[in-house]
Short mmCIF file of C-alpha atoms and ligand atoms in Angstrom, two decimals:
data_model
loop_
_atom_site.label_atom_id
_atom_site.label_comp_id
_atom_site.label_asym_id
_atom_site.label_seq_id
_atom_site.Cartn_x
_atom_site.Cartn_y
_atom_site.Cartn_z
CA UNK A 1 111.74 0.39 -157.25
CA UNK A 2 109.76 -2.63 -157.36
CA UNK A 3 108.79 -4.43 -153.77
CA UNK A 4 110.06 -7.39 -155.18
CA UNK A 5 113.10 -9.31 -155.48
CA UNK A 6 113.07 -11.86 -158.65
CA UNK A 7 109.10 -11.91 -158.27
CA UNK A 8 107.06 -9.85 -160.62
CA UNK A 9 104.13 -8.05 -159.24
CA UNK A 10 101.82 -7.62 -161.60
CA UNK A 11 100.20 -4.68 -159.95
CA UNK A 12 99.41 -6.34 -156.86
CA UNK A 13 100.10 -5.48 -153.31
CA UNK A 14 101.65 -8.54 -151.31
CA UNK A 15 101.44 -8.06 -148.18
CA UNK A 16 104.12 -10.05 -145.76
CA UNK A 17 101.82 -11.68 -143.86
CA UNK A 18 98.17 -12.67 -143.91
CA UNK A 19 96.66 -9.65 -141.53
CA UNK A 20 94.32 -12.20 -140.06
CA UNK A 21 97.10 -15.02 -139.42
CA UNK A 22 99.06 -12.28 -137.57
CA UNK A 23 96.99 -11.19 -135.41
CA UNK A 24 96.25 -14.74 -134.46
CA UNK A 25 100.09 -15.60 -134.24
CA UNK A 26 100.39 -12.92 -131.96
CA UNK A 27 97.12 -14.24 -130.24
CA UNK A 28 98.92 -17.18 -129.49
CA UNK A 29 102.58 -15.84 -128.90
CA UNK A 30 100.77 -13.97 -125.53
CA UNK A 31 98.72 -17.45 -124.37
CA UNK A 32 102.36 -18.96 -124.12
CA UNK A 33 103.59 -15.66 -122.30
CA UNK A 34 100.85 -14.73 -119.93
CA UNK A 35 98.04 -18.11 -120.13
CA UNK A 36 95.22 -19.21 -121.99
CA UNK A 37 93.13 -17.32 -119.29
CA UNK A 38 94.33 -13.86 -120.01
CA UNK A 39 93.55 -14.13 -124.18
CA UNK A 40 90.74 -13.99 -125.83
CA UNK A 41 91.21 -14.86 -129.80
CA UNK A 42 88.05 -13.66 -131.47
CA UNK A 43 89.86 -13.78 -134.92
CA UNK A 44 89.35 -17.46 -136.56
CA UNK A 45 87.02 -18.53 -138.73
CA UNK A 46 86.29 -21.70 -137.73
CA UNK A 47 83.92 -22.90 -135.37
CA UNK A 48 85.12 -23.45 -132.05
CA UNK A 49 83.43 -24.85 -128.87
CA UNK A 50 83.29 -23.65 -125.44
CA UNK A 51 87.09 -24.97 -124.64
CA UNK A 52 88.24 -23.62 -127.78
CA UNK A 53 88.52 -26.71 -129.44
CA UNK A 54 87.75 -27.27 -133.29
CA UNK A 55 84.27 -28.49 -133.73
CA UNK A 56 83.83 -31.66 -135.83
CA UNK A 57 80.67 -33.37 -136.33
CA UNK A 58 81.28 -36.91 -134.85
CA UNK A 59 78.54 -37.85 -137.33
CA UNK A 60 80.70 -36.92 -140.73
CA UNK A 61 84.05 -38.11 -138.73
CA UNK A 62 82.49 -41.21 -138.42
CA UNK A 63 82.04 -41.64 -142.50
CA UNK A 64 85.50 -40.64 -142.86
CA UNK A 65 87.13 -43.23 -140.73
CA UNK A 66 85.27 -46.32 -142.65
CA UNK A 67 86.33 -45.25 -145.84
CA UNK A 68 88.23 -47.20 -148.59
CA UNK A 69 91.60 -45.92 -149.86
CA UNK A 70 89.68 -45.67 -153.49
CA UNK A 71 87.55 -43.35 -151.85
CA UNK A 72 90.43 -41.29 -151.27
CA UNK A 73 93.62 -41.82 -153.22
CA UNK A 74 92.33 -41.94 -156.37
CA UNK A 75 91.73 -39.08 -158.48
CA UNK A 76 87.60 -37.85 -158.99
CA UNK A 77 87.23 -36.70 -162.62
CA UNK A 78 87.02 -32.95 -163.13
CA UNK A 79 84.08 -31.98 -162.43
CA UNK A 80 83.55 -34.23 -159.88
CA UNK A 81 82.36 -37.57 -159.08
CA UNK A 82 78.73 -38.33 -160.31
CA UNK A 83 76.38 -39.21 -157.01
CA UNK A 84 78.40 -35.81 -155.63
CA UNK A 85 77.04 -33.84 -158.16
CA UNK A 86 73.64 -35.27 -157.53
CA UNK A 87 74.36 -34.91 -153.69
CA UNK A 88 75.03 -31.88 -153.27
CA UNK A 89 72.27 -30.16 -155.08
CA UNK A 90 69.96 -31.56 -152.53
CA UNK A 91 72.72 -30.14 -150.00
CA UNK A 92 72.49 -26.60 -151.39
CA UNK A 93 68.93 -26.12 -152.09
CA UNK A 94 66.99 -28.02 -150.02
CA UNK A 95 63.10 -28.75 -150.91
CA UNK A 96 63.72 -24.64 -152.51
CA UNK A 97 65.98 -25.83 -155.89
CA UNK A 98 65.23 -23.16 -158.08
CA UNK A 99 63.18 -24.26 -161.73
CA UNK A 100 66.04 -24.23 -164.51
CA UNK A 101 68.73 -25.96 -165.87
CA UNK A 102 70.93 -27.09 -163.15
CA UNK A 103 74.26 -27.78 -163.64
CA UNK A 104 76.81 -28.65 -160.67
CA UNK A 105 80.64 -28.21 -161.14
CA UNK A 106 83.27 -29.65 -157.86
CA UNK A 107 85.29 -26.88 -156.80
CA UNK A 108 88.13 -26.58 -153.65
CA UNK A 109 85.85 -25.19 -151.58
CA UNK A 110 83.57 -21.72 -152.02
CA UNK A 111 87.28 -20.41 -152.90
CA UNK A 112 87.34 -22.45 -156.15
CA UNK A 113 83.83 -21.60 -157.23
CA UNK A 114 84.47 -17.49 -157.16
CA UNK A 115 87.96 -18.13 -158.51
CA UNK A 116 85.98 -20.13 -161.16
CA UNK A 117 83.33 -17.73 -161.52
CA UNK A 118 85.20 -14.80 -161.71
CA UNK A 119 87.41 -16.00 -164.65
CA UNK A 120 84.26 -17.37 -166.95
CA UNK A 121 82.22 -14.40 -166.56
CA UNK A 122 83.66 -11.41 -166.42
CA UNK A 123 86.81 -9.70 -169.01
CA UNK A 124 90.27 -9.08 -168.02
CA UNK A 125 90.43 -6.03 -166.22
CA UNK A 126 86.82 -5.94 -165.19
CA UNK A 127 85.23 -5.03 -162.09
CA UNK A 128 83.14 -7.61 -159.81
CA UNK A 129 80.59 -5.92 -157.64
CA UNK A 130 79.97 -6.95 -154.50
CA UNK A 131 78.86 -5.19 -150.77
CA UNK A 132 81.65 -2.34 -149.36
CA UNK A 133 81.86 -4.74 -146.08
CA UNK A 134 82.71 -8.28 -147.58
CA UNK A 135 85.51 -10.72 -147.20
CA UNK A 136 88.84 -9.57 -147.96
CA UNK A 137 89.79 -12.53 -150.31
CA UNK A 138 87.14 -11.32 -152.92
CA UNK A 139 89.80 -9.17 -154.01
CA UNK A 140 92.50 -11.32 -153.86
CA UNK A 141 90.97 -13.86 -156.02
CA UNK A 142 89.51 -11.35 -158.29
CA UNK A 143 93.22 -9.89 -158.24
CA UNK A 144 95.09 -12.90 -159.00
CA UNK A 145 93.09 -13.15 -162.65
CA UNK A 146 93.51 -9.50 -163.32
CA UNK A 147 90.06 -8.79 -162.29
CA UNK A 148 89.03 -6.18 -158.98
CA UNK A 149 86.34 -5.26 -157.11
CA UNK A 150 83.93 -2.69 -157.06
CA UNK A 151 81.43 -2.03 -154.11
CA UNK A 152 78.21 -0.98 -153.48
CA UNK A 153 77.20 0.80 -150.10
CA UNK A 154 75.67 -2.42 -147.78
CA UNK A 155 73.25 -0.43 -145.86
CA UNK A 156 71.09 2.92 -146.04
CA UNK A 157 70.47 5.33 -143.20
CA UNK A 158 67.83 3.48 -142.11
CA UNK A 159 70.03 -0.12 -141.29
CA UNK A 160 68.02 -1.81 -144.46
CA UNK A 161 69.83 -3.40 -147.55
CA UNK A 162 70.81 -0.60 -150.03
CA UNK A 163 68.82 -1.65 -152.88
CA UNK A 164 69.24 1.40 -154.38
CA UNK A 165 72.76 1.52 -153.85
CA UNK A 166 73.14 -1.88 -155.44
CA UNK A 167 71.20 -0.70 -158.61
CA UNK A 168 73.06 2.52 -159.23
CA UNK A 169 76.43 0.82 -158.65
CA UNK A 170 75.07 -2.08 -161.26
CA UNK A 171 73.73 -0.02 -163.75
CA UNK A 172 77.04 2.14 -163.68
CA UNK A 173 79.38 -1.09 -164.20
CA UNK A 174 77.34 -2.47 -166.73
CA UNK A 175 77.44 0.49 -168.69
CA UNK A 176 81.29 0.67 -168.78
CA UNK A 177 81.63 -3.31 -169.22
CA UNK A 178 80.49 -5.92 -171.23
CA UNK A 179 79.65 -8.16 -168.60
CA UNK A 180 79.32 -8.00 -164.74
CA UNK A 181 79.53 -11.04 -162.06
CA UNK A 182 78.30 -9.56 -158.50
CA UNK A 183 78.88 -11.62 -155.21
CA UNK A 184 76.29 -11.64 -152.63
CA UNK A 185 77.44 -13.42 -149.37
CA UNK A 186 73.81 -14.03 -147.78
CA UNK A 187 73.02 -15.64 -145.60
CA UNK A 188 74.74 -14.63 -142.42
CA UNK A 189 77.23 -12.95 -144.64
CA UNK A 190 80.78 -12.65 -143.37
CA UNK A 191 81.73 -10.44 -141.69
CA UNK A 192 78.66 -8.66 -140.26
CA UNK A 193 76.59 -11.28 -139.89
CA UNK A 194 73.45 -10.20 -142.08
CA UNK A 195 70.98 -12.16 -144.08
CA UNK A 196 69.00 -10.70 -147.10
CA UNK A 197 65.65 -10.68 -146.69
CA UNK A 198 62.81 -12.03 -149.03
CA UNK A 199 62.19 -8.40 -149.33
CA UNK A 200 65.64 -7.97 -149.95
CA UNK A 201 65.32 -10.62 -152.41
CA UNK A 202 62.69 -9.19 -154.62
CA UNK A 203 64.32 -5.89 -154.32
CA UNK A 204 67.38 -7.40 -155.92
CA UNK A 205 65.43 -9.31 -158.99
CA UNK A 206 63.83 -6.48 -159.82
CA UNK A 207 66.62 -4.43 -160.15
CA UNK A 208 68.50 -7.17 -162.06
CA UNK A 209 65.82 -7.96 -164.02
CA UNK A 210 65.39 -4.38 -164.83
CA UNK A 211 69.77 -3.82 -165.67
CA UNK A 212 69.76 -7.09 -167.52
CA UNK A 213 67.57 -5.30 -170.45
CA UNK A 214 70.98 -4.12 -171.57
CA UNK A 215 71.01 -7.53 -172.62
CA UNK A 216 74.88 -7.89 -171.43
CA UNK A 217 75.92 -11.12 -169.66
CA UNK A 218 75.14 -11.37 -165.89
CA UNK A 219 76.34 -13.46 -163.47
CA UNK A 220 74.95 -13.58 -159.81
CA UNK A 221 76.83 -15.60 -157.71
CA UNK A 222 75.36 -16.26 -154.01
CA UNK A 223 78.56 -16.96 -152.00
CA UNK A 224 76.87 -19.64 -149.58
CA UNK A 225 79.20 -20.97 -147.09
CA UNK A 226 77.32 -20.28 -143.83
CA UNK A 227 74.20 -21.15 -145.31
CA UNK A 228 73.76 -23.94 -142.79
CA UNK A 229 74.62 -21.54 -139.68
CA UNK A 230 71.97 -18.68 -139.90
CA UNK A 231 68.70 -20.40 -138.31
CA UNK A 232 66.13 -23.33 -139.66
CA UNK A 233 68.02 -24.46 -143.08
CA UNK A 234 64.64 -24.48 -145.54
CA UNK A 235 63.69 -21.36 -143.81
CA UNK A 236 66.66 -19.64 -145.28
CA UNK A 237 66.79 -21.11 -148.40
CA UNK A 238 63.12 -19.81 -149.07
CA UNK A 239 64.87 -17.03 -151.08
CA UNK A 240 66.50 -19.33 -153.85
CA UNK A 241 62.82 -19.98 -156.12
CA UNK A 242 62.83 -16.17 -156.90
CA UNK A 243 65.90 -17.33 -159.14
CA UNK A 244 63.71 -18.37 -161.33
CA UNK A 245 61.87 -14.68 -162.19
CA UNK A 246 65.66 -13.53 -163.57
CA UNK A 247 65.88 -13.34 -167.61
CA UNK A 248 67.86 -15.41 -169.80
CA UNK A 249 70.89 -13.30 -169.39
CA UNK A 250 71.37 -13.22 -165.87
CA UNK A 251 73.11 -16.59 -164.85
CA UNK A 252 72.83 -17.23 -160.92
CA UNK A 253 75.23 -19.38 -159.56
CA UNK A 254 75.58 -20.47 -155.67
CA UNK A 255 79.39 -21.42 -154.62
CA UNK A 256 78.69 -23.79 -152.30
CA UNK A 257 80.93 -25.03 -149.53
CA UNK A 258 81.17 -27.95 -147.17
CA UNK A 259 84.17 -26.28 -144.77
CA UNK A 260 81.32 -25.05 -142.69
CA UNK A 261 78.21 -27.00 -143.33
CA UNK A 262 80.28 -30.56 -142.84
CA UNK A 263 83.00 -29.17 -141.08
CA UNK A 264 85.52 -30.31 -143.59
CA UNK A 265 87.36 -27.49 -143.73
CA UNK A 266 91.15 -28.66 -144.78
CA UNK A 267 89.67 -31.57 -147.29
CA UNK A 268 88.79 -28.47 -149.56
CA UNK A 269 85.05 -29.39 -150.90
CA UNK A 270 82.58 -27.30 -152.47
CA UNK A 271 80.35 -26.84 -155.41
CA UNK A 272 79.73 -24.11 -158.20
CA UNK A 273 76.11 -24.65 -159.21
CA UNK A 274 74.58 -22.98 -161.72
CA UNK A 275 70.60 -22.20 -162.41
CA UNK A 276 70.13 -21.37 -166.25
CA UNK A 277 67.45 -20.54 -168.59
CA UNK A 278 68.62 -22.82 -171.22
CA UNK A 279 70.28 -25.72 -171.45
CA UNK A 280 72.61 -24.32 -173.71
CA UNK A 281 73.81 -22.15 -170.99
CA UNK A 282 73.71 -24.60 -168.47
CA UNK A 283 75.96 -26.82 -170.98
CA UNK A 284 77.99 -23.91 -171.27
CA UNK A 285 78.70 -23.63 -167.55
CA UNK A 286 79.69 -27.14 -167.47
CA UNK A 287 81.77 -26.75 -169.95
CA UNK A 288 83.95 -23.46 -169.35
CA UNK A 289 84.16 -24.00 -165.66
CA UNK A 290 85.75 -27.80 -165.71
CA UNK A 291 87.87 -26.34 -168.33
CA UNK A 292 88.96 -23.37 -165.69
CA UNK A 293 89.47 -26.22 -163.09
CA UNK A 294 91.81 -28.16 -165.58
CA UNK A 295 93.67 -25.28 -165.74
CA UNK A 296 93.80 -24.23 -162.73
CA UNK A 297 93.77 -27.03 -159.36
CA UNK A 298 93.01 -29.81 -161.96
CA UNK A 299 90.61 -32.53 -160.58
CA UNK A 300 89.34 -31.26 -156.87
CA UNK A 301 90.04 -33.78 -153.89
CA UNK A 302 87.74 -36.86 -154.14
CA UNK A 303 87.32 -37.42 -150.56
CA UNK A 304 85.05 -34.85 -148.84
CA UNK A 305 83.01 -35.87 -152.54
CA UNK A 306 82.67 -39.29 -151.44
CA UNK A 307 81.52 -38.46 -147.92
CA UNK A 308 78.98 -35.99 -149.23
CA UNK A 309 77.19 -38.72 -151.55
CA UNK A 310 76.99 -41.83 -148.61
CA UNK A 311 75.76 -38.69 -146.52
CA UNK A 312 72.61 -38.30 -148.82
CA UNK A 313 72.80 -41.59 -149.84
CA UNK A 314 71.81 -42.70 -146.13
CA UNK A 315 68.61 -40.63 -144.54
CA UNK A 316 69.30 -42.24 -141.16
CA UNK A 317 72.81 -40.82 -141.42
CA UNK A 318 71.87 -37.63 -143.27
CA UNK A 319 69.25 -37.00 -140.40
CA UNK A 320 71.98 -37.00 -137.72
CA UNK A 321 74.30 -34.95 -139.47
CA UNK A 322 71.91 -32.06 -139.97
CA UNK A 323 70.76 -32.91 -135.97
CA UNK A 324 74.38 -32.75 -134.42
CA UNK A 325 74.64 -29.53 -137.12
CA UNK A 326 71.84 -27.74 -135.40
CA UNK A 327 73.16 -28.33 -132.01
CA UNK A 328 76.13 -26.03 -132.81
CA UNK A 329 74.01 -23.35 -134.63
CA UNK A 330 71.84 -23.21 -131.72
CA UNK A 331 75.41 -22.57 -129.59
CA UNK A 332 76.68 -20.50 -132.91
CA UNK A 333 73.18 -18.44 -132.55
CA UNK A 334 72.91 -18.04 -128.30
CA UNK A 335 76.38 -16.36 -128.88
CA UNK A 336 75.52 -14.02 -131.35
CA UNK A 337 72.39 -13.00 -129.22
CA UNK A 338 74.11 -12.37 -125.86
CA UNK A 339 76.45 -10.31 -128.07
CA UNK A 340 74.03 -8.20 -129.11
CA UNK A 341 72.19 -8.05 -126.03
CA UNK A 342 75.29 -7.00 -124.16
CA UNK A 343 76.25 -4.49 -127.38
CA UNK A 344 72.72 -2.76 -126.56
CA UNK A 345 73.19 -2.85 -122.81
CA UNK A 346 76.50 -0.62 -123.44
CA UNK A 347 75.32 1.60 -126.18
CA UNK A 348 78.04 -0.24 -128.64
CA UNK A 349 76.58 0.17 -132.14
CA UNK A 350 76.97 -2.93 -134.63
CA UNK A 351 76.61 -3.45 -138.40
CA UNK A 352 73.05 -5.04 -138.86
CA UNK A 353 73.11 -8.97 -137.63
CA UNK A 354 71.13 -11.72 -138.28
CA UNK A 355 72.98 -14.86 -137.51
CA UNK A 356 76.44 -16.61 -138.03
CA UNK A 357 80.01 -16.42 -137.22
CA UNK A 358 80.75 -12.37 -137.42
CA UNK A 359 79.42 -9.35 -136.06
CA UNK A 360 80.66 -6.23 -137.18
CA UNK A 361 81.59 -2.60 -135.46
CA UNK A 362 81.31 0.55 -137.26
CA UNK A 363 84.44 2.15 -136.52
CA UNK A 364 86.72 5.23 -138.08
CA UNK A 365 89.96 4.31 -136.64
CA UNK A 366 89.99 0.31 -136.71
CA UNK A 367 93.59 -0.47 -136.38
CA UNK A 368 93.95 1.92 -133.73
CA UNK A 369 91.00 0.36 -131.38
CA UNK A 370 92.39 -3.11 -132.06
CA UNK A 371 96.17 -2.45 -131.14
CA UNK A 372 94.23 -0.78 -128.10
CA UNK A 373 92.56 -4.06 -127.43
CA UNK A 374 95.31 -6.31 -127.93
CA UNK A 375 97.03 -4.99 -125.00
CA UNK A 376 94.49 -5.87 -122.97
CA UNK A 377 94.48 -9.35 -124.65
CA UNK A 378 91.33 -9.53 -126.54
CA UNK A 379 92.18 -10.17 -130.85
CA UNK A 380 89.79 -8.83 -133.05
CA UNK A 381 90.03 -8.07 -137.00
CA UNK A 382 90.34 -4.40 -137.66
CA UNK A 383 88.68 -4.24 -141.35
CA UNK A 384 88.45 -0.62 -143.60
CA UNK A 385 85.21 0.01 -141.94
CA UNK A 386 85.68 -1.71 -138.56
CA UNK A 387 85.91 -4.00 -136.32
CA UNK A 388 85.29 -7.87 -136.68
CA UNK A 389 84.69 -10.07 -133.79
CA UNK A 390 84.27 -14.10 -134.80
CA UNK A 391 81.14 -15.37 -132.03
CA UNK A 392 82.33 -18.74 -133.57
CA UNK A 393 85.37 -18.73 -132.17
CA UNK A 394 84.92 -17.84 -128.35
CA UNK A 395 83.01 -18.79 -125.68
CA UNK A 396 79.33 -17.02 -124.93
CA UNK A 397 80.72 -16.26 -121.64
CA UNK A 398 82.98 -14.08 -123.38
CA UNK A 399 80.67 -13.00 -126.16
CA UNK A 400 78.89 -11.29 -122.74
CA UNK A 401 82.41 -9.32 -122.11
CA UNK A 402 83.21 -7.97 -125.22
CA UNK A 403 80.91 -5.02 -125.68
CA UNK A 404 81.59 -3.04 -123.08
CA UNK A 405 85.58 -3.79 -123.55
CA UNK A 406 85.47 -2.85 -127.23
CA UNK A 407 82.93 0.09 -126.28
CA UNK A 408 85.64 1.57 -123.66
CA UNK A 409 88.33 1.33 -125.87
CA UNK A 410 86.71 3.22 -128.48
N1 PLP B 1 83.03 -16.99 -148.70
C1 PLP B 1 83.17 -16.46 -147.49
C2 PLP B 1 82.44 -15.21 -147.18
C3 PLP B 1 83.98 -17.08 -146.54
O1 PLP B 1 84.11 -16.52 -145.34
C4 PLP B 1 84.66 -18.27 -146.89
C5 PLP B 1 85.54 -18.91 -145.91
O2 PLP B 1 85.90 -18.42 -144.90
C6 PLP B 1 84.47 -18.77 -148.18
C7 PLP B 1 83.65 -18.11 -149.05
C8 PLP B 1 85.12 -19.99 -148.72
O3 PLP B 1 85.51 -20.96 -147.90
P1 PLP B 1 86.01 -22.35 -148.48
O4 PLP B 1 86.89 -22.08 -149.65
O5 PLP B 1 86.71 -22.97 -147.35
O6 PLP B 1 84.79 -23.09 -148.88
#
């Protein structure tokens, strides 16, 4: 019998509820019960400060309260309004923009570029490759258009990127398929927290470089949105000129988002931006992906668009943005280090971390550890591998406590 009523399925699984919204419902059903002192909610995504409060750069607030109602009501054209395009290429690559043809699409958010992605370049009923720890929506977007997702081990015995992993795993799709998009959510990838290396990096080309002789369309897409929350931003964008070294049928795409970077979460803003070999590809990318947008959302929301371009179109106000910015990543980082310091301290073993909003536990019986630890009134995400606590959400007070609580209930 089908699990739905008048709905049809499709072959998907849907769920109730949103696992991560319960647990945080349930987060907040015991702060009205027992008080705000006796929970700890290390489930949201969002950056929060010490109090728990939302963090939103004053700086970027400030641009949104002097705007016009044009810059808002009215409708940006599909792809997006033209100093945003510009804008947020700078925003994105930083002094590192890759050699190529560029070509920036407007998207709702990262969402809307792998949605976007997913449906130009890859068949129905293909596989998408992407890490065996990764965010859980990968396969709901993938899902929606009929696509799924394949995975590749993340790490080898020795706690390094699986290179090889990622070129059997490749190989083995594009030999089955006609084409193959692969997601790599670097840096500070969600949710363990690591950042590919430039050794990492090469390691990856090489491999690509050395699959793409197949000569079957390739699409790497790096899935960017904490880009601005791993460490010094051109320091971690030093990765994106080896772009270049990939052949003509490898197209490498970054989704870029401001939800984190600008803290613009709800105005759903981000970019799909392409680096081509041709122009004709490039033109291409333009092309199919505004057509997916018509199709899908339509025109994207004009205002976080607007903001972005006075943002780079004023280096006095671009300056404090990416100051008040660093302020939190330094808070976003000292968390994440006392974490692991205490994690070490306790013998509590974590998926490698580098920087950024999750760290992940290794862990065979997830959901039974995190009912365990909900009694006690600390909400964490139990994932297929583990556990996943979100530093960004919770004080580094508390980032000190955790360990050795999640270590004794395990
Ligand atoms: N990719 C990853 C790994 C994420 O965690 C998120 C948001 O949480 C996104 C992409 C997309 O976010 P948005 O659609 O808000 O830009």
């Amino acid at each position: 019998m089908s699990e739905y009523i008048l709905a049809r399925g499709n072959g998907r699984h849907i769920p109730q509820e949103d696992k991560i919204f319960g647990i945080s419902n349930r987060a907040k059903k015991m702060i009205a019960e027992k008080g705000a002192d006796k929970v700890i909610n290390a489930t949201i995504g969002s950056l929060l400060d010490d109090d728990g409060e939302l963090v939103v750069l004053s700086s970027v607030d400030e641009v949104f309260k002097h705007l016009s109602p044009k810059d808002y009501a009215d409708y940006a054209p599909i792809g997006g309004i033209a100093p945003f395009k510009e804008a947020v290429q700078k925003a994105a690559f930083g002094t590192h923009q890759p050699k190529g043809f560029i070509e920036a699409v407007a998207t709702p958010g990262g969402t809307g570029s792998l949605r976007n992605v997913i449906s130009n370049y890859s068949d129905g009923g293909d596989k998408v490759l992407t890490s065996d720890w990764h965010w859980a929506p990968y396969n709901t977007i993938a899902g929606e258009i009929g696509r799924s997702i394949e995975t590749f081990e993340f790490f080898n015995k020795e706690r390094k990127f699986n290179a090889e992993a990622f070129n059997d795993k490749a190989t083995e799709l594009l030999a089955k398929q006609e084409s193959l998009v692969i997601i790599l959510n670097t840096p500070a990838h969600n949710p363990t927290g690591y950042s590919l290396t430039l050794e990492d990096w090469d390691k990856v080309i090489d491999e690509l470089t050395e699959a793409a002789k197949c000569g079957k369309a390739i699409a790497l897409v790096i899935d960017a949105a904490y880009i601005d929350f791993a460490g010094d931003e051109e320091e971690y964008r030093r990765f994106l000129p080896k772009l270049e070294r990939l052949p003509e049928n490898v197209i490498s795409i970054m989704a870029y988002s401001l939800s984190k970077t600008y803290t613009l979460y709800g105005t759903r803003c981000g970019a799909m931006i392409c680096v081509a070999k041709t122009k004709e590809i490039a033109d291409e990318f333009k092309r199919v992906c505004e057509y997916s947008s018509r199709g899908s959302w339509s025109n994207s929301a004009k205002v976080a668009q607007v903001i972005l371009s006075r943002i780079y179109g004023d280096p006095e106000l671009l300056r404090r943005v990416n100051e008040e910015r660093a302020h939190y990543r330094e808070m976003l980082i000292a968390r994440g280090k006392v974490f692991e310091e205490e994690a070490r301290k306790v013998g509590l073993e974590t998926v490698p971390f580098d920087a950024g909003f999750f760290i992940s536990i290794p862990c065979d019986n997830p959901d039974e550890i995190s009912a365990k630890l909900e009694e006690q009134g600390l909400f964490i995400v139990p994932l297929a591998k583990g556990l996943r606590v979100s530093v960004a959400s919770i004080s580094e007070e508390k980032c000190r406590k955790l360990p050795a609580m999640i270590k004794a209930a395990m």
